[in-house]
mmCIF file with all atom_site columns, C-alpha atoms in Angstrom:
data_model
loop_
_atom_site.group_PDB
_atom_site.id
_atom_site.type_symbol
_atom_site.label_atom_id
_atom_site.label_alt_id
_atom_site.label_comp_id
_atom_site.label_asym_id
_atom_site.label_entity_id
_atom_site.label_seq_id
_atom_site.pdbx_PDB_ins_code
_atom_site.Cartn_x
_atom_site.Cartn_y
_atom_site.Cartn_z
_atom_site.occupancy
_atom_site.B_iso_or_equiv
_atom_site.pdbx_formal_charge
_atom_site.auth_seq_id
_atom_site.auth_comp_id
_atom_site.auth_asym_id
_atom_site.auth_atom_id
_atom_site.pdbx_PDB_model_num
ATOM 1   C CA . UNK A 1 1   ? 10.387  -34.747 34.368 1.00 0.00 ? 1   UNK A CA 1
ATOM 2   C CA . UNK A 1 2   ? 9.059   -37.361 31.734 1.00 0.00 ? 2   UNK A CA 1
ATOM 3   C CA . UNK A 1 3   ? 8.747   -35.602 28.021 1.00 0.00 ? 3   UNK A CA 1
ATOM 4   C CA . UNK A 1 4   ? 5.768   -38.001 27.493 1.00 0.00 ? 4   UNK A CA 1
ATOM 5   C CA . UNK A 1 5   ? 2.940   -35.955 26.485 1.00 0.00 ? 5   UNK A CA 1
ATOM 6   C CA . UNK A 1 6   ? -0.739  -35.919 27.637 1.00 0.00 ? 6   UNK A CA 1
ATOM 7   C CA . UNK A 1 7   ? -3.593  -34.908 25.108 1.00 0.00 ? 7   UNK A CA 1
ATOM 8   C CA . UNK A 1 8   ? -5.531  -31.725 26.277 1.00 0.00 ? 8   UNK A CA 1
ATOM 9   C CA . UNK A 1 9   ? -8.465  -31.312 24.408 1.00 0.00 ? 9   UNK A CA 1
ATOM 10  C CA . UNK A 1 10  ? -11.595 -29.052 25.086 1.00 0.00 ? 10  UNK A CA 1
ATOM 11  C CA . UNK A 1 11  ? -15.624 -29.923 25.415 1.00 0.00 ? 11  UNK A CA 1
ATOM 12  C CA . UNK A 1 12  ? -16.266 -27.306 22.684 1.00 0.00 ? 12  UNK A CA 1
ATOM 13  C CA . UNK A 1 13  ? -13.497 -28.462 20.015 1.00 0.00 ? 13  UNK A CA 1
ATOM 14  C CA . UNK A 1 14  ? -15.371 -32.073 20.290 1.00 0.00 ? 14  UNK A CA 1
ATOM 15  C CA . UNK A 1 15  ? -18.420 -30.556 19.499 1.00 0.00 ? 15  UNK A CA 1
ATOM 16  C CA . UNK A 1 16  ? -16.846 -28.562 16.572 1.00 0.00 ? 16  UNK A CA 1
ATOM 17  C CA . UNK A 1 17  ? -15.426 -32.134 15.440 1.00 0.00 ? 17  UNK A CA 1
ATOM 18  C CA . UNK A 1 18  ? -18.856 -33.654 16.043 1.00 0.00 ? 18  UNK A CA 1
ATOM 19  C CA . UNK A 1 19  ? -17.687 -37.022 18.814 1.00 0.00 ? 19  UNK A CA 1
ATOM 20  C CA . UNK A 1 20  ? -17.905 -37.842 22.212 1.00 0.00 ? 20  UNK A CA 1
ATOM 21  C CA . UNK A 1 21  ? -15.358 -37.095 24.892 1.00 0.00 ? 21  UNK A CA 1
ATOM 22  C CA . UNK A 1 22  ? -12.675 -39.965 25.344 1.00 0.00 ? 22  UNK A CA 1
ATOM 23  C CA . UNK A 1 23  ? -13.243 -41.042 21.104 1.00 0.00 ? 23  UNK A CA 1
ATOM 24  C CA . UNK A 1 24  ? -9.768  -38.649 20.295 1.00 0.00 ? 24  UNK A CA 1
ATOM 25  C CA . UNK A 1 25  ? -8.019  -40.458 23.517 1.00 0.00 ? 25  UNK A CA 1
ATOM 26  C CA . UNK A 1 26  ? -8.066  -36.981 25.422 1.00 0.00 ? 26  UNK A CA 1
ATOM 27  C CA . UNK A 1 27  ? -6.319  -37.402 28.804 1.00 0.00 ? 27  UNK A CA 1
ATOM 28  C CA . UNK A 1 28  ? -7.454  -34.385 30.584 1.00 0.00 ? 28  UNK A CA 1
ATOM 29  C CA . UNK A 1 29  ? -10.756 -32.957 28.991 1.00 0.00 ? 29  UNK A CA 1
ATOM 30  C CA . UNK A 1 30  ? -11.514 -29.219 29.743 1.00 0.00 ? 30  UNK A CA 1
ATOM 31  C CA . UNK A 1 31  ? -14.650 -27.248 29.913 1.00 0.00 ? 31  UNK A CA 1
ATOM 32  C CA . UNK A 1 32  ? -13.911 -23.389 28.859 1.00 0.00 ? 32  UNK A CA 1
ATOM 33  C CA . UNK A 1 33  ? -15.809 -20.719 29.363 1.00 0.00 ? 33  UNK A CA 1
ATOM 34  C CA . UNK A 1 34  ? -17.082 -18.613 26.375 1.00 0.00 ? 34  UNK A CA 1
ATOM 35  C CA . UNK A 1 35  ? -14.120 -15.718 26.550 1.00 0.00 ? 35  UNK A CA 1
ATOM 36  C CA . UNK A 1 36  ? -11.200 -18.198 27.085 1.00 0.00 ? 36  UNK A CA 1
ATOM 37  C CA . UNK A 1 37  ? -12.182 -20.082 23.603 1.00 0.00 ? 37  UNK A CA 1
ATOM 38  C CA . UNK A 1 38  ? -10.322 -17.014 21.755 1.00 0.00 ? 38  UNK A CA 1
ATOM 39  C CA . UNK A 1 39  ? -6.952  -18.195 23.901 1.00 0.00 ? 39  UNK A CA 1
ATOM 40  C CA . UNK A 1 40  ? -7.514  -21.722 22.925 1.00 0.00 ? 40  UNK A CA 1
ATOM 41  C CA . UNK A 1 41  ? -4.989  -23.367 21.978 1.00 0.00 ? 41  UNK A CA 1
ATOM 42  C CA . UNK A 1 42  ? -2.873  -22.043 24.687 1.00 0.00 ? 42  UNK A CA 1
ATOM 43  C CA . UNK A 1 43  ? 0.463   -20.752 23.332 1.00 0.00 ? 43  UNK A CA 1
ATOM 44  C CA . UNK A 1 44  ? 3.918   -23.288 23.762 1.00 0.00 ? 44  UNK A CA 1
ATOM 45  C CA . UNK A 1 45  ? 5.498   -22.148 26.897 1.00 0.00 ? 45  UNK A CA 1
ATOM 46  C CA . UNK A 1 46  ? 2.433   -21.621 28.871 1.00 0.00 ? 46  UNK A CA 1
ATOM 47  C CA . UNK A 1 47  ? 1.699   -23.565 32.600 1.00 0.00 ? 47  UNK A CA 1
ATOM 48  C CA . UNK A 1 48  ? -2.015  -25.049 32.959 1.00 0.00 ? 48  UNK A CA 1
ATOM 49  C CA . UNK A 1 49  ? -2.791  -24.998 36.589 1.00 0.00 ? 49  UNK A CA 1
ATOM 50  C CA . UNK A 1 50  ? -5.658  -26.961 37.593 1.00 0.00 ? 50  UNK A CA 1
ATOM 51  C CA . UNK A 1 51  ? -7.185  -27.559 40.679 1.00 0.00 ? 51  UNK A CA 1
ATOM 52  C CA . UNK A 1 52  ? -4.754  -27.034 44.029 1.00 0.00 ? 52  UNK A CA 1
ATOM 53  C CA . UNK A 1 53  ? -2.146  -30.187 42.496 1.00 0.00 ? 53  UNK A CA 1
ATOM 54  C CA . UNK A 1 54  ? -1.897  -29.912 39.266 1.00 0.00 ? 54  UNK A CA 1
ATOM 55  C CA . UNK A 1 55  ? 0.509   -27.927 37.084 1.00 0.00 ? 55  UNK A CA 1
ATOM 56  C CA . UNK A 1 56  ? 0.949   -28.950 33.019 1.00 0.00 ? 56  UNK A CA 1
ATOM 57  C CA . UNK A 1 57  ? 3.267   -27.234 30.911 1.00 0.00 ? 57  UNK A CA 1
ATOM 58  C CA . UNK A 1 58  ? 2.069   -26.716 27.293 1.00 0.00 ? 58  UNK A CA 1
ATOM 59  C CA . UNK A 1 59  ? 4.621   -28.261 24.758 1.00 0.00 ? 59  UNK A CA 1
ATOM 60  C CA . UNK A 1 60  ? 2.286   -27.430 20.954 1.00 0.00 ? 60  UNK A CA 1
ATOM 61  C CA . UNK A 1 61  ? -0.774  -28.762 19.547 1.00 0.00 ? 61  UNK A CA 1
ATOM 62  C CA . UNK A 1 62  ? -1.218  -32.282 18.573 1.00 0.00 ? 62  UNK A CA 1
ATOM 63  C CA . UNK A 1 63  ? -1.101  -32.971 14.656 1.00 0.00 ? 63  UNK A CA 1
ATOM 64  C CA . UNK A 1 64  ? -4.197  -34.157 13.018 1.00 0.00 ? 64  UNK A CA 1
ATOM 65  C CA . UNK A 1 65  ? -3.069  -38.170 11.800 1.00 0.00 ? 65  UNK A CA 1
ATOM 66  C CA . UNK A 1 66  ? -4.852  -40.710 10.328 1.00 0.00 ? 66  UNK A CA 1
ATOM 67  C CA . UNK A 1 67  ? -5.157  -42.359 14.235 1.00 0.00 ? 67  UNK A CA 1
ATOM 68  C CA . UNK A 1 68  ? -6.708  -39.580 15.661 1.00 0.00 ? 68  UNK A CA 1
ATOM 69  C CA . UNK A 1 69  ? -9.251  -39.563 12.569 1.00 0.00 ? 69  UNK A CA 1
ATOM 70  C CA . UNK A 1 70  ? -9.936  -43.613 13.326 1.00 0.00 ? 70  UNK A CA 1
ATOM 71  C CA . UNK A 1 71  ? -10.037 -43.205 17.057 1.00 0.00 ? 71  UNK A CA 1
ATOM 72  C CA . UNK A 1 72  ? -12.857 -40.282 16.404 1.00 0.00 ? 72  UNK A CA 1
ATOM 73  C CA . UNK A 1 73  ? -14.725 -41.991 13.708 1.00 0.00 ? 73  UNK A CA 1
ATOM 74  C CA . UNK A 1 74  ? -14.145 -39.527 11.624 1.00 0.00 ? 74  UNK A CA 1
ATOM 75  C CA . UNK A 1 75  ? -12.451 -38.269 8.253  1.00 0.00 ? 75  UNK A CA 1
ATOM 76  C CA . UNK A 1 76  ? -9.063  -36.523 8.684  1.00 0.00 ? 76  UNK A CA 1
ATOM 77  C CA . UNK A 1 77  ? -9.955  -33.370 7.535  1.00 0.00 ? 77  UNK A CA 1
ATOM 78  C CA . UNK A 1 78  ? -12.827 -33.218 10.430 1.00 0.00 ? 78  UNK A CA 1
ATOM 79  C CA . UNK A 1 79  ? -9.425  -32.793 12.770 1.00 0.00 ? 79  UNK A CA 1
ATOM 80  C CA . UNK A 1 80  ? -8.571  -29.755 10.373 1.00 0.00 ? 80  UNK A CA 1
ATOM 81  C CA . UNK A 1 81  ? -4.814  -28.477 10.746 1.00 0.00 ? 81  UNK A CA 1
ATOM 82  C CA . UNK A 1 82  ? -2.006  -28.019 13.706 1.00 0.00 ? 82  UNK A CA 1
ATOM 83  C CA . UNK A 1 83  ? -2.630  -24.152 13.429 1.00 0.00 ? 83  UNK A CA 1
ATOM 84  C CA . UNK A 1 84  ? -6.030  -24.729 14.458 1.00 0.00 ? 84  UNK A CA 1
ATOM 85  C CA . UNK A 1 85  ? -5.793  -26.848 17.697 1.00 0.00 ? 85  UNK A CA 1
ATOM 86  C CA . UNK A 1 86  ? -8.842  -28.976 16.901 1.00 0.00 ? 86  UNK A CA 1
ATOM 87  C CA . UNK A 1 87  ? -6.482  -32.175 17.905 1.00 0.00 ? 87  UNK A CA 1
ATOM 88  C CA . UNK A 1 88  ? -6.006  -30.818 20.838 1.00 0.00 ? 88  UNK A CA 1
ATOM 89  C CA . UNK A 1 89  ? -2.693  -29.751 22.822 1.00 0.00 ? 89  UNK A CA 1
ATOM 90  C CA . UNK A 1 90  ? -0.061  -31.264 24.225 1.00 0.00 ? 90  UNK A CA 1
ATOM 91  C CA . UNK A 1 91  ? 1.090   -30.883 27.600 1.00 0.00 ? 91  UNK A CA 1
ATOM 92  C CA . UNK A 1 92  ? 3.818   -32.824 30.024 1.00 0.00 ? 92  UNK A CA 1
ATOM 93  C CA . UNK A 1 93  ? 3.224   -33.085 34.132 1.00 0.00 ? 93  UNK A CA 1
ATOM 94  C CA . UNK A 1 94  ? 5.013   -30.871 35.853 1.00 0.00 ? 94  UNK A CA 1
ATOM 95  C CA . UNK A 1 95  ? 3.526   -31.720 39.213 1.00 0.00 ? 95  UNK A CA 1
ATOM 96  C CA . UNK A 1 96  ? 0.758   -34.316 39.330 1.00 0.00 ? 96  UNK A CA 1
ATOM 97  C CA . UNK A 1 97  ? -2.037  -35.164 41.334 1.00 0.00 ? 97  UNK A CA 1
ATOM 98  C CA . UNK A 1 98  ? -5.673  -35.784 41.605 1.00 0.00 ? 98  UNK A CA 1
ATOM 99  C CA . UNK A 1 99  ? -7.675  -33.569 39.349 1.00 0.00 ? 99  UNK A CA 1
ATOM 100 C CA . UNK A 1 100 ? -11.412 -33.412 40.425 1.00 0.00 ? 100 UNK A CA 1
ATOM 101 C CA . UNK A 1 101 ? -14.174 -32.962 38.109 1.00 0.00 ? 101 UNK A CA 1
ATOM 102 C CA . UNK A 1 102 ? -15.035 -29.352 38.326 1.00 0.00 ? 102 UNK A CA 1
ATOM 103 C CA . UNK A 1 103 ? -11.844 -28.320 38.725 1.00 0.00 ? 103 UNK A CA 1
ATOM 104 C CA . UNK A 1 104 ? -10.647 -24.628 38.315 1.00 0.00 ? 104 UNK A CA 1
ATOM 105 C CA . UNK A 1 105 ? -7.791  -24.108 35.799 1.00 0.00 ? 105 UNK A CA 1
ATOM 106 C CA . UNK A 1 106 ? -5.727  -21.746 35.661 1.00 0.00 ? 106 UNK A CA 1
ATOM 107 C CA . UNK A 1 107 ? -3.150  -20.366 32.178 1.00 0.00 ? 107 UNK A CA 1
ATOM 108 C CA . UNK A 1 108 ? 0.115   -19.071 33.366 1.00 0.00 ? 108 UNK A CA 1
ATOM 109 C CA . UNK A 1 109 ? 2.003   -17.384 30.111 1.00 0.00 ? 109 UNK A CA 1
ATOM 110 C CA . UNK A 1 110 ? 5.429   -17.587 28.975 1.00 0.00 ? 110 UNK A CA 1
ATOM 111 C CA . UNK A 1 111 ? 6.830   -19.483 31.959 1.00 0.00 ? 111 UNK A CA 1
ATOM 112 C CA . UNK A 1 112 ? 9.071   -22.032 29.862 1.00 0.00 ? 112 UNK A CA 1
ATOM 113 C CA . UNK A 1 113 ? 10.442  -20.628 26.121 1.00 0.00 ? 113 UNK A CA 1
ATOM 114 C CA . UNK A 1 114 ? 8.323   -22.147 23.521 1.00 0.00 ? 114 UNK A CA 1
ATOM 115 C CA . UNK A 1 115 ? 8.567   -25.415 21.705 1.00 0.00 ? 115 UNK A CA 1
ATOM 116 C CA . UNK A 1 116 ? 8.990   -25.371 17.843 1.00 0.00 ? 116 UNK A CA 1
ATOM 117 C CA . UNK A 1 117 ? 5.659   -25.823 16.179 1.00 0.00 ? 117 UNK A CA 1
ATOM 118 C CA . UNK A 1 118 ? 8.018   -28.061 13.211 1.00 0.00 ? 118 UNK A CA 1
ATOM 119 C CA . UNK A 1 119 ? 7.872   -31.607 13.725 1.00 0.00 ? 119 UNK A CA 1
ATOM 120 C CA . UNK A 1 120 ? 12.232  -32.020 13.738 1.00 0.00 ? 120 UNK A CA 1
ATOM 121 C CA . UNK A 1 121 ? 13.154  -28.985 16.260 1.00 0.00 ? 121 UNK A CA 1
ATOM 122 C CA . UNK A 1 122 ? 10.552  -30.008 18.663 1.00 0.00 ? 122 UNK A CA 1
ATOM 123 C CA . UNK A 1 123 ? 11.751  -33.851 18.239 1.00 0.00 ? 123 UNK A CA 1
ATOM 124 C CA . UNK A 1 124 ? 14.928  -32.600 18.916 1.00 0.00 ? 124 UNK A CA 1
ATOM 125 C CA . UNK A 1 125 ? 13.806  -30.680 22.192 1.00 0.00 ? 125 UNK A CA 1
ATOM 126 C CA . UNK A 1 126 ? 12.052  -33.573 23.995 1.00 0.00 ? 126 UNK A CA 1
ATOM 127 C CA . UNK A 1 127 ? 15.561  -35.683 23.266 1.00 0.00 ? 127 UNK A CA 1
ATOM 128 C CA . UNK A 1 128 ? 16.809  -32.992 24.903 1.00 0.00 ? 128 UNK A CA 1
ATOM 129 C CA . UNK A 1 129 ? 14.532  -32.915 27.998 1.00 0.00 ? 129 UNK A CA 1
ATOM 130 C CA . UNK A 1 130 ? 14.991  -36.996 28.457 1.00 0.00 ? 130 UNK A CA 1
ATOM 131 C CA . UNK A 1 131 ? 16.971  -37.046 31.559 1.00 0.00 ? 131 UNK A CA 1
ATOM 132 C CA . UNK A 1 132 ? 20.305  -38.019 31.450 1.00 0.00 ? 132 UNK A CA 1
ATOM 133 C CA . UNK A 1 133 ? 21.118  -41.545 32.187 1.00 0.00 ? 133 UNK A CA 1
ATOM 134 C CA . UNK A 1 134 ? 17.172  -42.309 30.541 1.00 0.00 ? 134 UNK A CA 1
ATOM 135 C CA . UNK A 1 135 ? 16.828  -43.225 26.772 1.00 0.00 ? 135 UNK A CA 1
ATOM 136 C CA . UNK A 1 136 ? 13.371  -43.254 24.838 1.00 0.00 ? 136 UNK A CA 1
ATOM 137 C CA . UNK A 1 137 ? 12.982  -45.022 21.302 1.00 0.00 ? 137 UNK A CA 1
ATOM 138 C CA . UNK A 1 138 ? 11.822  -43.846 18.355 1.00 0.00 ? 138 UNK A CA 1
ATOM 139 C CA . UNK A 1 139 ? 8.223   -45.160 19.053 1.00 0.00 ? 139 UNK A CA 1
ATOM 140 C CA . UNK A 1 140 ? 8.427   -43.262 22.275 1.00 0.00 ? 140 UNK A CA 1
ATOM 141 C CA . UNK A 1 141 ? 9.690   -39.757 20.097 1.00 0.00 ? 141 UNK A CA 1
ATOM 142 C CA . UNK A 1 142 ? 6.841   -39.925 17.653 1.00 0.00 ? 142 UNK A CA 1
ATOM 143 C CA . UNK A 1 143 ? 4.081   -40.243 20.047 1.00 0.00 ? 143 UNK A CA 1
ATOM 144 C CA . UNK A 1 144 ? 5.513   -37.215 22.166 1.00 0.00 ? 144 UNK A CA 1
ATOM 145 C CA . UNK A 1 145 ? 5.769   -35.073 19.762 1.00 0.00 ? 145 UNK A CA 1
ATOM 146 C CA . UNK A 1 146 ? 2.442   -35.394 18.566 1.00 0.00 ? 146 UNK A CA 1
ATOM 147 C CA . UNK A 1 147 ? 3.892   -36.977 15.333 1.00 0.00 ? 147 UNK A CA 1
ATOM 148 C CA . UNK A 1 148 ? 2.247   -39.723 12.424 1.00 0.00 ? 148 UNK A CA 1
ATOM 149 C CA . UNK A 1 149 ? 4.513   -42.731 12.532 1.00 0.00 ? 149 UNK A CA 1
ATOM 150 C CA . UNK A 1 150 ? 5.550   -41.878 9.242  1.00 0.00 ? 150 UNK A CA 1
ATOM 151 C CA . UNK A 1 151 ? 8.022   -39.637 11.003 1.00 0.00 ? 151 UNK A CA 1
ATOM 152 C CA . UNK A 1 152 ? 10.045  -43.041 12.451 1.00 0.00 ? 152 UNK A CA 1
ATOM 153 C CA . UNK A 1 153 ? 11.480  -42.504 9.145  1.00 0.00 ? 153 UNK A CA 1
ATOM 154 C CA . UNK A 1 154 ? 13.322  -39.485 9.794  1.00 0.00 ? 154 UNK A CA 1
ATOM 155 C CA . UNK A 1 155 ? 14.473  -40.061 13.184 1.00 0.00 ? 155 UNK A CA 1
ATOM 156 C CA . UNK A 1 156 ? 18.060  -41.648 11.899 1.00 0.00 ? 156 UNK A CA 1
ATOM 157 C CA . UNK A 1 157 ? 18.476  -38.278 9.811  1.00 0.00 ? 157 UNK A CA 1
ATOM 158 C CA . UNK A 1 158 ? 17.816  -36.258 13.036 1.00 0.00 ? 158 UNK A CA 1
ATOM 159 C CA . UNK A 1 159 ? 20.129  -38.004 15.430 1.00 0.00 ? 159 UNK A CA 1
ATOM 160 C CA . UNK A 1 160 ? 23.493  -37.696 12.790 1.00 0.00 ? 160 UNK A CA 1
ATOM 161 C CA . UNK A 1 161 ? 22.327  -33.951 12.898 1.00 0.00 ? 161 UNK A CA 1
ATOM 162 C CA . UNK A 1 162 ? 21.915  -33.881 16.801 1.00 0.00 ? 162 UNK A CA 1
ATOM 163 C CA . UNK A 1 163 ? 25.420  -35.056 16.597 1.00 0.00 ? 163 UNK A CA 1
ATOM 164 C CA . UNK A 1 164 ? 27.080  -32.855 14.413 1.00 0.00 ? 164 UNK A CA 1
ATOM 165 C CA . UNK A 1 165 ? 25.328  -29.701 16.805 1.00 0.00 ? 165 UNK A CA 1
ATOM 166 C CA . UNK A 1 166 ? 26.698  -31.216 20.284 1.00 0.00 ? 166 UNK A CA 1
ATOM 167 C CA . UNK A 1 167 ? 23.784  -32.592 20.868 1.00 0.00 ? 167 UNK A CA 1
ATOM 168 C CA . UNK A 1 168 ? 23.064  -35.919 23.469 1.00 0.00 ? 168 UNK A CA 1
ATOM 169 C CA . UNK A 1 169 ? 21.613  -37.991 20.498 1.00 0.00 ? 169 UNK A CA 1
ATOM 170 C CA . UNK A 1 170 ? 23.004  -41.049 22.686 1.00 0.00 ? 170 UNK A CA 1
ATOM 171 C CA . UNK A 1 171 ? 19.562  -40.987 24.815 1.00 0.00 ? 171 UNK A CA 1
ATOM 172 C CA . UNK A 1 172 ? 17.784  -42.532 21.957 1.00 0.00 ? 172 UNK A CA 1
ATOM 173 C CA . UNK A 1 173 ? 17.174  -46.602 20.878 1.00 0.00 ? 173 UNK A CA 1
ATOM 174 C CA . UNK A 1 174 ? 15.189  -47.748 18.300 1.00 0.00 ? 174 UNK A CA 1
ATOM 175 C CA . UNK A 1 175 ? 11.776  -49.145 18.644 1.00 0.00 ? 175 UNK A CA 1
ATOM 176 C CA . UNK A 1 176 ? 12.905  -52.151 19.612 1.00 0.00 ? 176 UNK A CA 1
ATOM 177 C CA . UNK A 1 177 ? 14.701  -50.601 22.556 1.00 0.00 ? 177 UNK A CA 1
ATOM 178 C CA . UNK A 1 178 ? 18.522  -51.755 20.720 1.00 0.00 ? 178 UNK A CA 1
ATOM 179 C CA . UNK A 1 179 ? 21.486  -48.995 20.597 1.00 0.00 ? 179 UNK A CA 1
ATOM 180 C CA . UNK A 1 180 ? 21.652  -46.938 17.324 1.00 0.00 ? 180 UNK A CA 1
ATOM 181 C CA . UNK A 1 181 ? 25.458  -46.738 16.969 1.00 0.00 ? 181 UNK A CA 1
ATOM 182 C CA . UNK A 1 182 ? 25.211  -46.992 13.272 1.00 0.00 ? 182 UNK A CA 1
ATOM 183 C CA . UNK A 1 183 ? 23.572  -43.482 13.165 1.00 0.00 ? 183 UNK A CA 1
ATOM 184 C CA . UNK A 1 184 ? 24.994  -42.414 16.525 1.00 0.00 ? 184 UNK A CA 1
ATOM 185 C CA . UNK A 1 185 ? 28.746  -43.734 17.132 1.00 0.00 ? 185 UNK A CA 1
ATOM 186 C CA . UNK A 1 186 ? 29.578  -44.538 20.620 1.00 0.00 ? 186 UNK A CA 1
ATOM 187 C CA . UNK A 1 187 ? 26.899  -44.415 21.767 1.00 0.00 ? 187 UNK A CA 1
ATOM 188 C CA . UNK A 1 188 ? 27.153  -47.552 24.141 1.00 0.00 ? 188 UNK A CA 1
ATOM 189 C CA . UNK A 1 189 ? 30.111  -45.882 25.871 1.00 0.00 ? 189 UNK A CA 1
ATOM 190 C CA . UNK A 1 190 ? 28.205  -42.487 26.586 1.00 0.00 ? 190 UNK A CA 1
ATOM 191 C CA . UNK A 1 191 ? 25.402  -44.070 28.375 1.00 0.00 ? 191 UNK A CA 1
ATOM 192 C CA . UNK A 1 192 ? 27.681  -46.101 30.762 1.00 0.00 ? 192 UNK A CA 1
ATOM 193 C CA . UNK A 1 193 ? 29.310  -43.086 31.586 1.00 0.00 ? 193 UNK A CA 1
#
């Protein structure tokens, strides 16, 4: 599976935030019914069935950034906080497909353990769920974790402590897809291997 995240975001929570559905770059757009609105966002861990295809795992809500706010049209603090979910959630395929219009979903709970809601841990998970043999850059990171850019910043700091845990820190380039052996020795080695 590819850690790249989709943006889940409901009809109601646009209406809350006062725009139009595709203005926060939702990719799947949901329509909840009164009673599941006290369940939304759906927890880290959970599996988002919809339709007969389609299975999403939930990875954490999407922070509220400055790009979200100029996408929308509106002022940051419209978007309110992470806690709140207003941003939406974030959610990788599991098993894809076609997903109708109309479409019945479905919230399976505690399937997968649950993603740290902290920017660094949950960076550190999605290295970890890159495939071995597959690298993502820094660029790549930010985005799906649901991160500002301002966090490219911290990414070097991360990797020396991915090493010093064990961790396959190797599976990362920079943003200009070139090898990070200054932060991450031998790393050029470890991916031919």
């Amino acid at each position: 599976h590819s850690p790249r995240q989709l943006l889940l975001q409901t009809r109601t929570a646009l209406a809350q935030i006062g725009v139009s559905p595709g203005k926060l770059r939702e990719n799947v757009l949901l329509r909840l019914d009164p009673g599941a609105l006290a369940s939304w966002p759906p927890p880290s861990g959970s599996v988002l069935h919809i339709g007969n295809e389609v299975s999403l795992r939930v990875t954490f809500n999407c922070e509220p950034c400055g790009f979200g706010a100029k996408y929308a049209g509106v002022p940051l603090a419209s978007l309110g906080t992470t806690a709140t979910g207003q941003r939406g959630g974030l959610v990788t395929v599991l098993r894809g497909g076609v997903i109708n219009p109309g479409a019945r979903a479905c919230l399976e709970l505690g399937c997968f353990e649950p993603l740290d809601g902290r920017v660094g841990p949950r960076m550190r998970a999605l290295i970890n769920m890159t495939p071995a043999g597959k690298v993502c850059t820094y660029q790549q990171l930010v985005r799906w974790s649901g991160s500002p850019p301002g966090y490219l910043r911290a990414i070097p700091s991360l990797l020396k402590k991915m090493i010093r845990l064990g961790e396959p820190a190797h599976r990362v380039v920079d943003s200009k897809c070139k090898m990070v052996e200054k932060y991450v020795p031998g790393q050029v080695t470890v991916l031919r291997e």
